[in-house]
Short mmCIF file of C-alpha atoms and ligand atoms in Angstrom, two decimals:
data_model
loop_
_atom_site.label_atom_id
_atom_site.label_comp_id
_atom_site.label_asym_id
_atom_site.label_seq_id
_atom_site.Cartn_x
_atom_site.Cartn_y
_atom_site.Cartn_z
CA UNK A 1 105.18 21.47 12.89
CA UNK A 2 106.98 22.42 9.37
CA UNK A 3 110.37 23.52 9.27
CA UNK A 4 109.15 27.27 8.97
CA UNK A 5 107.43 26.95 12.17
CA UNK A 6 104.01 27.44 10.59
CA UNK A 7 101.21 24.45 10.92
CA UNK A 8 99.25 23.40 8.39
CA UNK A 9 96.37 25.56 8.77
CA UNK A 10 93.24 24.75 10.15
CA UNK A 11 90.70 26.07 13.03
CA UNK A 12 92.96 23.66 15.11
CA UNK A 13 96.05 25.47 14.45
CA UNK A 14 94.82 28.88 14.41
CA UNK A 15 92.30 28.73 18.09
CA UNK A 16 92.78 25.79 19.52
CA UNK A 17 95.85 25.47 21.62
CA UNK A 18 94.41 25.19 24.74
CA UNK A 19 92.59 21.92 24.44
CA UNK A 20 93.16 18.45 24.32
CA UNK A 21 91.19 16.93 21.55
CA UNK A 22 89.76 18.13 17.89
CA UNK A 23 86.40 19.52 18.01
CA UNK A 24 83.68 16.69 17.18
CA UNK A 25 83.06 16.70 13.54
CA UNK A 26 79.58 17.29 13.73
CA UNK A 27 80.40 20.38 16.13
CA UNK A 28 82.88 21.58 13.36
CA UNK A 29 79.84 21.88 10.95
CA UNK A 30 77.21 22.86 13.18
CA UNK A 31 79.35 25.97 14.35
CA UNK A 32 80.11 26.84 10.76
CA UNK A 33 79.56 30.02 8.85
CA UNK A 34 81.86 30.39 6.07
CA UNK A 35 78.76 28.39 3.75
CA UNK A 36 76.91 31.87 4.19
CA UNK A 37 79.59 34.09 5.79
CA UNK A 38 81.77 33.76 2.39
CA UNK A 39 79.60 36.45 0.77
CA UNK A 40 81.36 39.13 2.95
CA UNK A 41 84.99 38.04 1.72
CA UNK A 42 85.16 42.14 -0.23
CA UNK A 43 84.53 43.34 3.52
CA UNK A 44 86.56 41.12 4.93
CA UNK A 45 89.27 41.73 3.03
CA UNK A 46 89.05 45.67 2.82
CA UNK A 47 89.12 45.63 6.60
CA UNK A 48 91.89 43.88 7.21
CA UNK A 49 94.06 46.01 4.56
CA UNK A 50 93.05 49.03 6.80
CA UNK A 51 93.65 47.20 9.89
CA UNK A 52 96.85 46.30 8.37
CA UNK A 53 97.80 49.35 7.29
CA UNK A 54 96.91 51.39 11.11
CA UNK A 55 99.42 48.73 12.46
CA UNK A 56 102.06 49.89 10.46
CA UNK A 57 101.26 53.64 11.53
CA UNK A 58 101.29 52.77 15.29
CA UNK A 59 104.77 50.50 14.83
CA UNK A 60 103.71 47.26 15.21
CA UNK A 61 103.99 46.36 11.17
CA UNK A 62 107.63 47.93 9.60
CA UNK A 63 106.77 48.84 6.52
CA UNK A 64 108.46 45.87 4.14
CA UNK A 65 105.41 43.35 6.53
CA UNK A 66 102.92 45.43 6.19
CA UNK A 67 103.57 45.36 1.99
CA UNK A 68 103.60 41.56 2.27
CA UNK A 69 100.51 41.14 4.11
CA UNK A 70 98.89 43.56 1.94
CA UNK A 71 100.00 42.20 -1.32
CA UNK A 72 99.12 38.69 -0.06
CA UNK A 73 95.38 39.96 0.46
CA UNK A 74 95.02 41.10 -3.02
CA UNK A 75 96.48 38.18 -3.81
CA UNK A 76 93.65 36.30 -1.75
CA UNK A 77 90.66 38.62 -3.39
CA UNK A 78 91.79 37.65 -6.42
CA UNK A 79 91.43 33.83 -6.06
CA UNK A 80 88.78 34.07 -4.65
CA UNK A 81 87.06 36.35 -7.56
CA UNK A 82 88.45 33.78 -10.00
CA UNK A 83 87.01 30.66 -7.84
CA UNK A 84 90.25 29.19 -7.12
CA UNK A 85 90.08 29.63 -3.15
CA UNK A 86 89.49 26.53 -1.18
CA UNK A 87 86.72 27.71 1.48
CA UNK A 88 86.73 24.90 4.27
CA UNK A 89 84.29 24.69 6.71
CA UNK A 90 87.19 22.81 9.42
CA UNK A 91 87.99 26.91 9.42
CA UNK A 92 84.52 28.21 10.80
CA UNK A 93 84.08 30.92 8.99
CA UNK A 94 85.32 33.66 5.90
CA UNK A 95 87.49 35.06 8.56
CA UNK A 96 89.80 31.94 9.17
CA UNK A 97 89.73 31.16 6.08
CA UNK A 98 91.23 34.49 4.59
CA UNK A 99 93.69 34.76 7.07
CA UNK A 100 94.74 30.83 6.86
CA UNK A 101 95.18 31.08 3.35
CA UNK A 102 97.45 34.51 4.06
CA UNK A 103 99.43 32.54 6.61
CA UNK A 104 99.79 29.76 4.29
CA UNK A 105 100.84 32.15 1.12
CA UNK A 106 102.96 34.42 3.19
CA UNK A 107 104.34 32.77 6.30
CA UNK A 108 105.00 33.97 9.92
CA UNK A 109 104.54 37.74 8.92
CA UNK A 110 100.81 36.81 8.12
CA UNK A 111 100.39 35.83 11.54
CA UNK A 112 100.85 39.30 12.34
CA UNK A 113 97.59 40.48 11.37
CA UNK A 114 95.64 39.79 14.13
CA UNK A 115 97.43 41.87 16.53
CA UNK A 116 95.00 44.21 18.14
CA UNK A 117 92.27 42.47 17.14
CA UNK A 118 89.49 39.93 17.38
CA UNK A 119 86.83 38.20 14.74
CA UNK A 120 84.13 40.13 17.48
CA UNK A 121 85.07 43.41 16.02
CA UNK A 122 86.06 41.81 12.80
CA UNK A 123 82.55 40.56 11.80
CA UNK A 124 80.68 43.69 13.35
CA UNK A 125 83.01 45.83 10.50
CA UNK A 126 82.18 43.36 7.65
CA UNK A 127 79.02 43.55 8.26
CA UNK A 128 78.10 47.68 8.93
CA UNK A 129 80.66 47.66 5.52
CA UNK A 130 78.14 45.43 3.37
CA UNK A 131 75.51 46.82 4.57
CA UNK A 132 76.27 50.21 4.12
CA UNK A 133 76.76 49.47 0.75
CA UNK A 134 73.61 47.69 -0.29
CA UNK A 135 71.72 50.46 1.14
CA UNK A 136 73.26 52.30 -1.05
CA UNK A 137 72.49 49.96 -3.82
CA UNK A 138 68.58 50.03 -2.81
CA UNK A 139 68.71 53.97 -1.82
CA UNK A 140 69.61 54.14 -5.89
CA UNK A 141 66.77 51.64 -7.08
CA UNK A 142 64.19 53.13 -4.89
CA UNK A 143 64.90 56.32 -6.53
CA UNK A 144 65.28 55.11 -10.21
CA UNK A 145 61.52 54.05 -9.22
CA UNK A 146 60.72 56.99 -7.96
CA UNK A 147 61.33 58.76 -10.88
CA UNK A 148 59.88 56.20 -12.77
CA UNK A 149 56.75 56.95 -11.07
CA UNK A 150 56.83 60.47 -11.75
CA UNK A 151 56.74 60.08 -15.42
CA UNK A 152 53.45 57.89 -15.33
CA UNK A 153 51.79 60.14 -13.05
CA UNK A 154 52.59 62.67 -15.05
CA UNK A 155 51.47 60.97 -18.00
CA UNK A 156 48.58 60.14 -16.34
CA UNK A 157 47.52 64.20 -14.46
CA UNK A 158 44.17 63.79 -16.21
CA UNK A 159 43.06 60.10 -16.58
CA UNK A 160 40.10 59.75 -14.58
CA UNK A 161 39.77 56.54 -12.51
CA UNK A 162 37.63 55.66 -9.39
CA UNK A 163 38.88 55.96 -5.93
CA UNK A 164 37.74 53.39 -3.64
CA UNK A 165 37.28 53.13 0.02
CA UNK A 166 36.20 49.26 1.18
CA UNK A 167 37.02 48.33 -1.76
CA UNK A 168 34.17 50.18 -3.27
CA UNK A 169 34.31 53.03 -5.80
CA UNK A 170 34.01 55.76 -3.79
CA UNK A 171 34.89 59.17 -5.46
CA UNK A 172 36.54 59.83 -9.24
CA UNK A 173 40.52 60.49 -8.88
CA UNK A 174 42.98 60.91 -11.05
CA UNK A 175 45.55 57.96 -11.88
CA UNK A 176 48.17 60.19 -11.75
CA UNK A 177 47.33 61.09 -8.29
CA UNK A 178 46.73 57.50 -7.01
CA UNK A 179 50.68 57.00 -8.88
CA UNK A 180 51.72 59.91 -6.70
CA UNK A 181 50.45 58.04 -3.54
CA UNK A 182 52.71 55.45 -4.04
CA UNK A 183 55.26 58.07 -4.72
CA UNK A 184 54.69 59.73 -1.37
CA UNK A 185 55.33 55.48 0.25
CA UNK A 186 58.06 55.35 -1.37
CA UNK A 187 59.60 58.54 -0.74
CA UNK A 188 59.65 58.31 3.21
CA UNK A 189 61.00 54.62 3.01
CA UNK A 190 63.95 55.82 0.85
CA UNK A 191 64.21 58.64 3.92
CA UNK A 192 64.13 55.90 6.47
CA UNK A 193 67.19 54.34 4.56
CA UNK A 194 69.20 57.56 4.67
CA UNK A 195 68.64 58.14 7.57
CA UNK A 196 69.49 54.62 9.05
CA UNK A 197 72.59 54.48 6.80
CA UNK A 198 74.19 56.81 9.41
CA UNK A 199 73.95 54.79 12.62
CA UNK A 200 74.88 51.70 10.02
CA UNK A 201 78.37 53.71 9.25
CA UNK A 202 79.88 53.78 12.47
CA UNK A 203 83.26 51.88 12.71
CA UNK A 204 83.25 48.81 15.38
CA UNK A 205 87.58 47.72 14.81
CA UNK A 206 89.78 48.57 18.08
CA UNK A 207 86.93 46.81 20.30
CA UNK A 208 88.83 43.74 19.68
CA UNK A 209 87.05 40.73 21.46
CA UNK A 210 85.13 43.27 23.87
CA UNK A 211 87.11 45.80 26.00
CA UNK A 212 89.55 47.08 23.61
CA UNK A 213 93.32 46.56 22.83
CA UNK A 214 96.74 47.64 24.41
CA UNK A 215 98.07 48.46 21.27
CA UNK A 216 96.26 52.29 21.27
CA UNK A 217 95.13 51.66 18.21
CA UNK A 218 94.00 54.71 15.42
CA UNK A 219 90.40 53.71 15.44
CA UNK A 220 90.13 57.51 12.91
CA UNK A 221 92.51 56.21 10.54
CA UNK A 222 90.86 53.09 9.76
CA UNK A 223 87.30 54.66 9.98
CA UNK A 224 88.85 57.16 7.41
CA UNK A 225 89.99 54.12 4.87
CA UNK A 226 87.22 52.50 5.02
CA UNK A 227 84.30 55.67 4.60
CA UNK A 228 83.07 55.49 7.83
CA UNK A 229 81.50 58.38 9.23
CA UNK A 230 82.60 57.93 12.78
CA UNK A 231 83.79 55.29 15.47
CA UNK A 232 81.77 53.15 18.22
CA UNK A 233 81.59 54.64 20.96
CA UNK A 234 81.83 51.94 23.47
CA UNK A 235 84.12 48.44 22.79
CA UNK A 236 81.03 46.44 24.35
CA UNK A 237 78.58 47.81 22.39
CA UNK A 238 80.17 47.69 19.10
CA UNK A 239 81.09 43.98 18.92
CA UNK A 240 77.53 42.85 20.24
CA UNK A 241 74.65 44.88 19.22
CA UNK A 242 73.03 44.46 15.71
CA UNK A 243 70.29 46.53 16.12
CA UNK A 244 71.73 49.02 12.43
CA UNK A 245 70.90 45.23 10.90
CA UNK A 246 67.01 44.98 12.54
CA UNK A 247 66.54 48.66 12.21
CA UNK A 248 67.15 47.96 8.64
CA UNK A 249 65.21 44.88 8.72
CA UNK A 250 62.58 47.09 9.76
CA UNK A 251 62.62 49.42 6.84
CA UNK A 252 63.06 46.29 4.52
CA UNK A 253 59.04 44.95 5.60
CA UNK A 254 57.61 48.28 5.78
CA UNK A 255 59.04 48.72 2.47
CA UNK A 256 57.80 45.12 1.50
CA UNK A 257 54.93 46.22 2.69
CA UNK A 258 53.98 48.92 0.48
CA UNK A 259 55.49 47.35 -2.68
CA UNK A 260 53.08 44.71 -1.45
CA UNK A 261 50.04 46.50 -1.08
CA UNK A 262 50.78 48.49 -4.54
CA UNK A 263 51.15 44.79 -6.24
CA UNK A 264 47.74 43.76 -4.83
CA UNK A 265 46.24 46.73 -6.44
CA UNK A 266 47.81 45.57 -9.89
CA UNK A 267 46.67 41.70 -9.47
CA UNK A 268 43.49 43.46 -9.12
CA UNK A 269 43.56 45.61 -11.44
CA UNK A 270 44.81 43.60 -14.21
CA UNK A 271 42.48 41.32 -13.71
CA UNK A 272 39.50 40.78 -16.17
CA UNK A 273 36.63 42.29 -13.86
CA UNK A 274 38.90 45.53 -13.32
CA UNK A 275 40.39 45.49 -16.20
CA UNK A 276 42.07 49.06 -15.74
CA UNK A 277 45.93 48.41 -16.38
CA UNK A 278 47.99 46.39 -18.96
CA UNK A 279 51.23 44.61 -17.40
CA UNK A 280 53.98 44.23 -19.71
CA UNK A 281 53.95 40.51 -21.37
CA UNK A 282 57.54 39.66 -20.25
CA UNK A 283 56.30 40.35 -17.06
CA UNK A 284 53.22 37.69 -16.79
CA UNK A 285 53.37 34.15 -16.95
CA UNK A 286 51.11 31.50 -19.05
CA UNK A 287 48.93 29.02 -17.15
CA UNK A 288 50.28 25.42 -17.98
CA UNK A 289 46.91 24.10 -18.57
CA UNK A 290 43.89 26.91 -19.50
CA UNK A 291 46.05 28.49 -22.49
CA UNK A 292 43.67 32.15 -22.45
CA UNK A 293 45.82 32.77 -19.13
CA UNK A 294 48.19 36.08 -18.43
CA UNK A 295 48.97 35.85 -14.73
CA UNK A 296 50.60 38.58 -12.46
CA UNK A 297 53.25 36.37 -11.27
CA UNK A 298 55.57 39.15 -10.62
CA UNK A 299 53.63 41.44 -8.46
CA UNK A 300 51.86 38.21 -6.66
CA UNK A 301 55.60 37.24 -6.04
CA UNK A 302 56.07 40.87 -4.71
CA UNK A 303 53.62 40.27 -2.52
CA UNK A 304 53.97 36.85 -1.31
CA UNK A 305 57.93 37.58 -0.54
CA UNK A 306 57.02 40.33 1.84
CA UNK A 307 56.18 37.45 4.27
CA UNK A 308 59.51 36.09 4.32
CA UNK A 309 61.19 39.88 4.99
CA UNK A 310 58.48 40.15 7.95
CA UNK A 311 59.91 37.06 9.05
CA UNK A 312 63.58 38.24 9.26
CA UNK A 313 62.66 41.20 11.09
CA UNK A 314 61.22 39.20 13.93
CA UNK A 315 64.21 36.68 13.70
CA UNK A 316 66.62 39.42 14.42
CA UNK A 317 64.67 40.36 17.39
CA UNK A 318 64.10 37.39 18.20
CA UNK A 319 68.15 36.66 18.36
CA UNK A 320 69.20 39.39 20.20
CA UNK A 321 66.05 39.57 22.96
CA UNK A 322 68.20 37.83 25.89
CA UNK A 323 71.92 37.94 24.67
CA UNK A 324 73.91 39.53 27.55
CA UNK A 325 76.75 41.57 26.46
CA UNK A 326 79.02 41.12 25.07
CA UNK A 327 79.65 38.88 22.08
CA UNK A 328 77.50 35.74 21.59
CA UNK A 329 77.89 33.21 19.26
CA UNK A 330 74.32 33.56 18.32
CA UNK A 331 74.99 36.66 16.25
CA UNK A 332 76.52 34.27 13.77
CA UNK A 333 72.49 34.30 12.79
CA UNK A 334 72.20 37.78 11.69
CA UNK A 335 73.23 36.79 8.64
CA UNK A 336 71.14 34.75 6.64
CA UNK A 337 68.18 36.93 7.85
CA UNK A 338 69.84 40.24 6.75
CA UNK A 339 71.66 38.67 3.76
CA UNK A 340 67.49 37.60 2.45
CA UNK A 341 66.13 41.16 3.73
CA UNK A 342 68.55 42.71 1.14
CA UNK A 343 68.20 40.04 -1.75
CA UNK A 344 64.59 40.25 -1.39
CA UNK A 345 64.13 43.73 -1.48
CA UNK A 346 66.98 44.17 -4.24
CA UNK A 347 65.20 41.66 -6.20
CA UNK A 348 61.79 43.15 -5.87
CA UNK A 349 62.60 46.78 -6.48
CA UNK A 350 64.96 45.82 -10.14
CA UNK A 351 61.82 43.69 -10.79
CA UNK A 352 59.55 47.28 -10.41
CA UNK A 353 61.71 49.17 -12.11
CA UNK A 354 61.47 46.86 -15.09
CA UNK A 355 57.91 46.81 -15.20
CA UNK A 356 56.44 50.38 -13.56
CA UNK A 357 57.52 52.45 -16.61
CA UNK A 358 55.29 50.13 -18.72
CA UNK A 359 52.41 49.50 -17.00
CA UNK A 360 49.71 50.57 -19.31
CA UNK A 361 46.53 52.76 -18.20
CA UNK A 362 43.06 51.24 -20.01
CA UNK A 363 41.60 54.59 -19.53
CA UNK A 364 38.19 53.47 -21.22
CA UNK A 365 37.78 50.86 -18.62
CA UNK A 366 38.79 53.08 -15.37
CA UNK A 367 36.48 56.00 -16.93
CA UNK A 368 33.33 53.17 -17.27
CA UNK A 369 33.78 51.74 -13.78
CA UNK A 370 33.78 55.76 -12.46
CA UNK A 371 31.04 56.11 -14.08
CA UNK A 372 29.35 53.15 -12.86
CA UNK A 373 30.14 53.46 -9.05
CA UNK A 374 27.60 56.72 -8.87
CA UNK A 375 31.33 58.62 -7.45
CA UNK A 376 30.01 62.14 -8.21
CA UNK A 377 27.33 61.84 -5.39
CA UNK A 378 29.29 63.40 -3.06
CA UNK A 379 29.57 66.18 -5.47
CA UNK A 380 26.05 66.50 -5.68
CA UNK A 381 25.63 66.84 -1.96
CA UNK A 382 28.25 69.42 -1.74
CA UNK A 383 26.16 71.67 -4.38
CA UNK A 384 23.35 70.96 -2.20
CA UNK A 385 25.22 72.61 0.31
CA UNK A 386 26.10 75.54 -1.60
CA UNK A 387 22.91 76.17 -2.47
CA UNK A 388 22.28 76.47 1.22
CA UNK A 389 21.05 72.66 2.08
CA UNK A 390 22.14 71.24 5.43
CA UNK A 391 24.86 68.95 4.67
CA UNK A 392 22.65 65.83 6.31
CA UNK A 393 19.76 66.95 4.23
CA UNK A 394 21.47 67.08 1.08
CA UNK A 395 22.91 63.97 2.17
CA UNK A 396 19.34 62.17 2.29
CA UNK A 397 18.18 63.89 -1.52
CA UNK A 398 21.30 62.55 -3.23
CA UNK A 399 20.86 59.13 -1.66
CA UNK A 400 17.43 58.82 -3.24
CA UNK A 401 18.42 60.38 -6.50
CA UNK A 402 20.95 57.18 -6.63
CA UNK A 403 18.61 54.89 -5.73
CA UNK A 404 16.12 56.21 -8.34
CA UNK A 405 19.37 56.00 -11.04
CA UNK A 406 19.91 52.49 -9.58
CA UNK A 407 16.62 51.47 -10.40
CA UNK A 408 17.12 52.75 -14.00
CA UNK A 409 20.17 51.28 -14.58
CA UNK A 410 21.88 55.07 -15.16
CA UNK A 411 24.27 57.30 -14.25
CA UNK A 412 23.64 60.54 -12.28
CA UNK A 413 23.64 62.67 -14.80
CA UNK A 414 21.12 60.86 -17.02
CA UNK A 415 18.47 61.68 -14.59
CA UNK A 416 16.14 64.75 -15.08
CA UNK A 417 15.98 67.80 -13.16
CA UNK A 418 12.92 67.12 -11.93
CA UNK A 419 13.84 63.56 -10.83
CA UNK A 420 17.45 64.77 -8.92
CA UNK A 421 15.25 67.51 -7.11
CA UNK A 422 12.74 64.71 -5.90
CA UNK A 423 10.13 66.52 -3.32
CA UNK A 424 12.53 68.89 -2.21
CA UNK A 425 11.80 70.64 -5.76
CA UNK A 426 13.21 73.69 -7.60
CA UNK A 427 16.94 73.94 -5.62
CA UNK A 428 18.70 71.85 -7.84
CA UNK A 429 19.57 73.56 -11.52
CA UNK A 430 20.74 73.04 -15.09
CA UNK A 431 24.06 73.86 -13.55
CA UNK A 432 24.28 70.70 -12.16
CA UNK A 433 25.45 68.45 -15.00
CA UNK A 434 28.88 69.98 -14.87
CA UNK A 435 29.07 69.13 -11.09
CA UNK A 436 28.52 65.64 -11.89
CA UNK A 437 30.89 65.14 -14.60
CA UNK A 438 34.04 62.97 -13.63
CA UNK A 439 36.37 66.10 -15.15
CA UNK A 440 33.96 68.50 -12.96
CA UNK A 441 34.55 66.64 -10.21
CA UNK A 442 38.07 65.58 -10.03
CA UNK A 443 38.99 69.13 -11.16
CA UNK A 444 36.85 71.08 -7.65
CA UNK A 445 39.87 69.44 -5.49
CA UNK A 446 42.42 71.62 -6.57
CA UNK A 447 44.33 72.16 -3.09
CA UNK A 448 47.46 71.27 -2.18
CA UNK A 449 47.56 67.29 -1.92
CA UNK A 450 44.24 67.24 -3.98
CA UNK A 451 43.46 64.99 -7.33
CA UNK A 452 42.61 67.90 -9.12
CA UNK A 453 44.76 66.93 -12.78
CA UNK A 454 46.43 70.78 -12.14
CA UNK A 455 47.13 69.75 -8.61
CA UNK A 456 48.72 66.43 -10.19
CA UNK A 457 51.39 67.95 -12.41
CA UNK A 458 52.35 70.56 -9.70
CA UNK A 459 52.93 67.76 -6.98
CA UNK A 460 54.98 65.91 -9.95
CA UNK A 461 57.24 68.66 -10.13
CA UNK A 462 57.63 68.96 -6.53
CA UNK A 463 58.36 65.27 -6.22
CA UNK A 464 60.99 65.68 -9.01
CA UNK A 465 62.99 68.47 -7.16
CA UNK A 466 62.30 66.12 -3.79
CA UNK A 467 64.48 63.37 -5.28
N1 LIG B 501 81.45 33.72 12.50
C1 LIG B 501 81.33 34.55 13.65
C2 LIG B 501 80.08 35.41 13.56
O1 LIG B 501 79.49 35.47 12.57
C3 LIG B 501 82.51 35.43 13.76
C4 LIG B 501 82.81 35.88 15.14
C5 LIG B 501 83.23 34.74 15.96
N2 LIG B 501 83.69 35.13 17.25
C6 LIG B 501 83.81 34.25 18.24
N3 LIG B 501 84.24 34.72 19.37
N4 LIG B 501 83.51 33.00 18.10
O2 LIG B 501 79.65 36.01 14.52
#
C-alpha cells in the first residue's frame, strides 16, 4: 500500500479482498467487457455525476467532495475524448476503469462514489441512457425518410406502374401509391420506437446490487438529471431484466425487415428486365471483371444485413430464457447484440436517406410493362358487371378476350368490339376503351387508401401532417 493509503488500482484492488490469489489470466480476459463496454463511457460518466451529486443532497458527499469527484469526471471524459485514457482489461469493464482512474486522479474521496451503489444498477442505467438516445437518433432518420418519401410519391401521384401479386403484374397502380406503402411500413415502425422509448426511460440507480441501499437514496432526483421519465419499480427487476433492449431488438428486424423487402423490390427493379427505376451512381458499385456492370450493392447490403439484426433478436432471448433473478453475469452479452441492432439499423436508414430522394422513376418502362401484363382485365370484368353480367360470367368473357389478345401479341384495347364481346355479343360498347386505359383505370379507385393519382396526393398530405 502507498503512503496515501490508496493501491495501485486494478480489479484486484478495487473487488477482490476476499480471496487469496489473482484471478487466472485467461479468466481476467474471458470475463472482460471494457473491449465493447467502453462505448458507454458518456453514460457512464453522466450517471455517476448524478449519482454523485444525490449523495451530496442526502449527506453522504459535503459539498467541497462532491466538487472533486465531479471535476475529476470531467476530467476523465475528457481524456478519454482526446484518447489519452488507458482502458485495461485487468479492470473488467468501462465501469472500473472510470472509477480507477478517478481514484487514481483524486485519491480517497474518489472512493466515495460507490456508496449506495453497485455496477448491477450501474450498467442497467448506462445502458436504458444509450439507448434512449439512439432511438432518438433513428426516431429522427426514420422520419427524415419519411418525408423523403413523401416528396417522391408526390412527385410520382400520376406515374402509372404495374402492381403485382406473385410476382406477376396484376393491376396498373400508381408509383406514388406503391411509395406511400412503404410510407405506411415505415410509419408504424417509427410508432413502435416511440412507443418503446418509454418503458426504455425508466431509471434502474438505487437498486444497487439487487435489493436496494440503506442510504434512502433520491431515486427522483437522479431520474430528473438524467431525463428519465420515471423510476423502476422493483430493485430486482431493474438490475436484471433487459427485455426495453429485445423489445427494441424486435423493432430493429421488423424494421430490417421492411427496409429489406423495399430493397428487394429496387434490386429488381433496377435490374435490366424491369428496368423501372434509376439508382443514383454513387450508390452502385462496378463489377471487377464484366465492365457494362452497375450493381445494387447498397440495397442488396440492406437486405443481406437484416439477417444479422434477426440474429440479435434471438440472441437476446436466447440470453435471458433461464437467468433467475437477479443479476447474472450473462447480461454482460446484451451488448454486442444491441450495440449491432443499432449500428445496423443507423447505418442502413443514413444509407436510405442518401439514396431515396434520388431514386429515379423510368416511367416509359413501368407504363410498357402495364401495358404488357393485360392489368386492365379486371377493369373489363367490372364493366361487365355494370352492364349487368354476373361477376363469374364476366369473369369467363374477359379471360378469352386475353387469350385472343395473347394470341395477337396486343394489348386489350387493340382488340375490336366485336372480338372483346366474343359470343356473348352486343353488351360490350365503344365506351369501353376508356375503361381499359391505364389512367382510366388507376383513376376508378378513388377511395380512401385507393391508387387513384387524386387519392395519392391527398394521402401525401395526410402523411405530411402524420409526421
Ligand atoms: N460488465 C458487467 C455487465 O455488463 C457490469 C456488471 C457487473 N456486475 C457484476 N456483479 N459482476 O453486466
Amino acid at each position: 500500500m502507498s503512503a496515501n493509503n490508496t493501491p495501485k488500482p486494478s480489479a484486484a484492488g478495487l473487488l477482490r479482498g476476499r480471496f487469496s490469489e489473482a484471478t487466472d489470466e485467461f479468466v481476467e480476459a474471458f470475463t472482460a467487457s471494457v473491449s465493447f463496454d467502453q462505448r458507454l463511457y458518456r453514460q457512464d460518466i453522466a450517471g455517476s455525476i448524478a449519482h454523485a451529486r444525490m449523495l451530496n443532497k442526502i449527506d453522504i458527499l459535503n459539498d467541497a467532495e462532491c466538487e472533486q469527484i465531479l471535476s475529476g469526471l470531467q476530467d476523465i471524459q475528457r481524456e478519454i475524448e482526446a484518447g489519452e485514457f488507458n482502458w485495461q482489461v485487468a479492470l473488467e469493464d468501462v465501469h472500473m476503469n472510470i472509477e480507477s482512474r478517478l481514484i487514481e486522479r483524486i485519491g480517497d474521496t474518489g472512493k466515495k462514489l460507490h456508496t449506495g451503489r453497485s455496477r448491477n444498477d450501474q450498467v442497467a442505467t448506462d445502458i436504458r441512457l444509450y439507448l434512449r438516445d439512439a432511438v432518438d437518433e433513428l426516431i429522427a432518420l426514420e422520419t427524415t425518410l419519411l418525408g423523403a418519401l413523401t416528396e417522391l410519391a408526390e412527385q410520382n401521384a400520376d406515374t402509372i406502374m404495374p402492381g403485382f401479386t406473385h410476382l406477376q403484374a396484376a393491376q396498373p397502380i400508381t408509383f406514388g401509391h406503391h411509395l406511400m406503402a412503404w410510407f405506411e411500413m415505415l410509419l408504424r415502425d417509427r410508432e413502435r420506437l416511440q412507443d418503446a422509448r418509454k418503458r426504455i426511460n425508466v431509471l434502474p440507480l438505487g437498486a444497487a446490487a439487487l435489493a436496494g441501499t440503506p442510504y434512502k437514496p433520491d431515486r427522483e432526483f437522479v431520474a430528473q438529471a438524467l431525463g428519465f421519465d420515471g423510476v423502476c419499480e422493483n430493485s430486482l427487476d431493474a438490475v436484471s431484466d433487459r427485455d426495453f433492449a429485445i423489445e427494441f431488438c424486435a423493432i430493429a428486424a421488423l424494421t430490417m425487415t421492411h427496409l429489406s423487402r423495399w430493397c428487394e423490390e429496387l434490386v429488381l427493379w433496377s435490374s435490366q428486365q424491369f428496368g423501372f427505376v434509376n439508382l443514383p451512381d454513387r450508390f452502385c458499385t462496378g463489377s471487377s471483371i464484366m465492365p457494362q456492370k452497375k450493381n445494387p450493392d447498397v440495397p442488396e447490403l440492406i437486405r443481406g444485413k437484416t439477417g444479422r439484426v434477426n440474429g440479435h433478436l434471438f440472441s437476446l432471448l436466447t440470453l435471458m430464457k433461464s437467468q433467475p433473478l437477479a443479476y447474472n453475469k450473462d447480461n454482460q452479452e446484451d451488448k454486442e447484440p444491441l450495440f449491432d441492432a443499432v449500428d445496423t439499423l443507423h447505418g442502413c436508414l443514413t444509407a436510405l436517406n442518401g439514396m431515396v430522394p434520388h431514386i429515379e422513376p423510368n416511367i416509359e418502362a413501368m407504363r410498357e410493362a402495364t401495358l404488357k401484363g393485360y392489368t386492365t382485365a379486371t377493369d373489363l370484368a367490372d364493366y361487365l358487371v355494370r352492364k349487368n353480367v354476373p361477376f363469374r360470367d364476366a369473369h369467363e368473357i374477359v379471360g378469352r378476350a386475353v387469350a385472343q389478345a395473347v394470341a395477337k401479341g396486343m394489348p386489350l384495347e387493340a382488340l375490336s368490339l366485336e372480338e372483346l364481346n366474343g359470343a356473348h355479343g352486343g353488351v360490350i360498347t365503344d365506351d369501353v376503351y376508356q375503361v381499359l386505359s391505364l389512367a382510366g383505370s388507376v383513376a376508378a379507385r378513388d377511395h380512401f387508401g385507393g391508387t387513384a393519382p387524386n387519392q395519392v396526393r391527398q394521402a401525401v398530405s395526410r402523411a405530411r401532417a402524420r409526421l
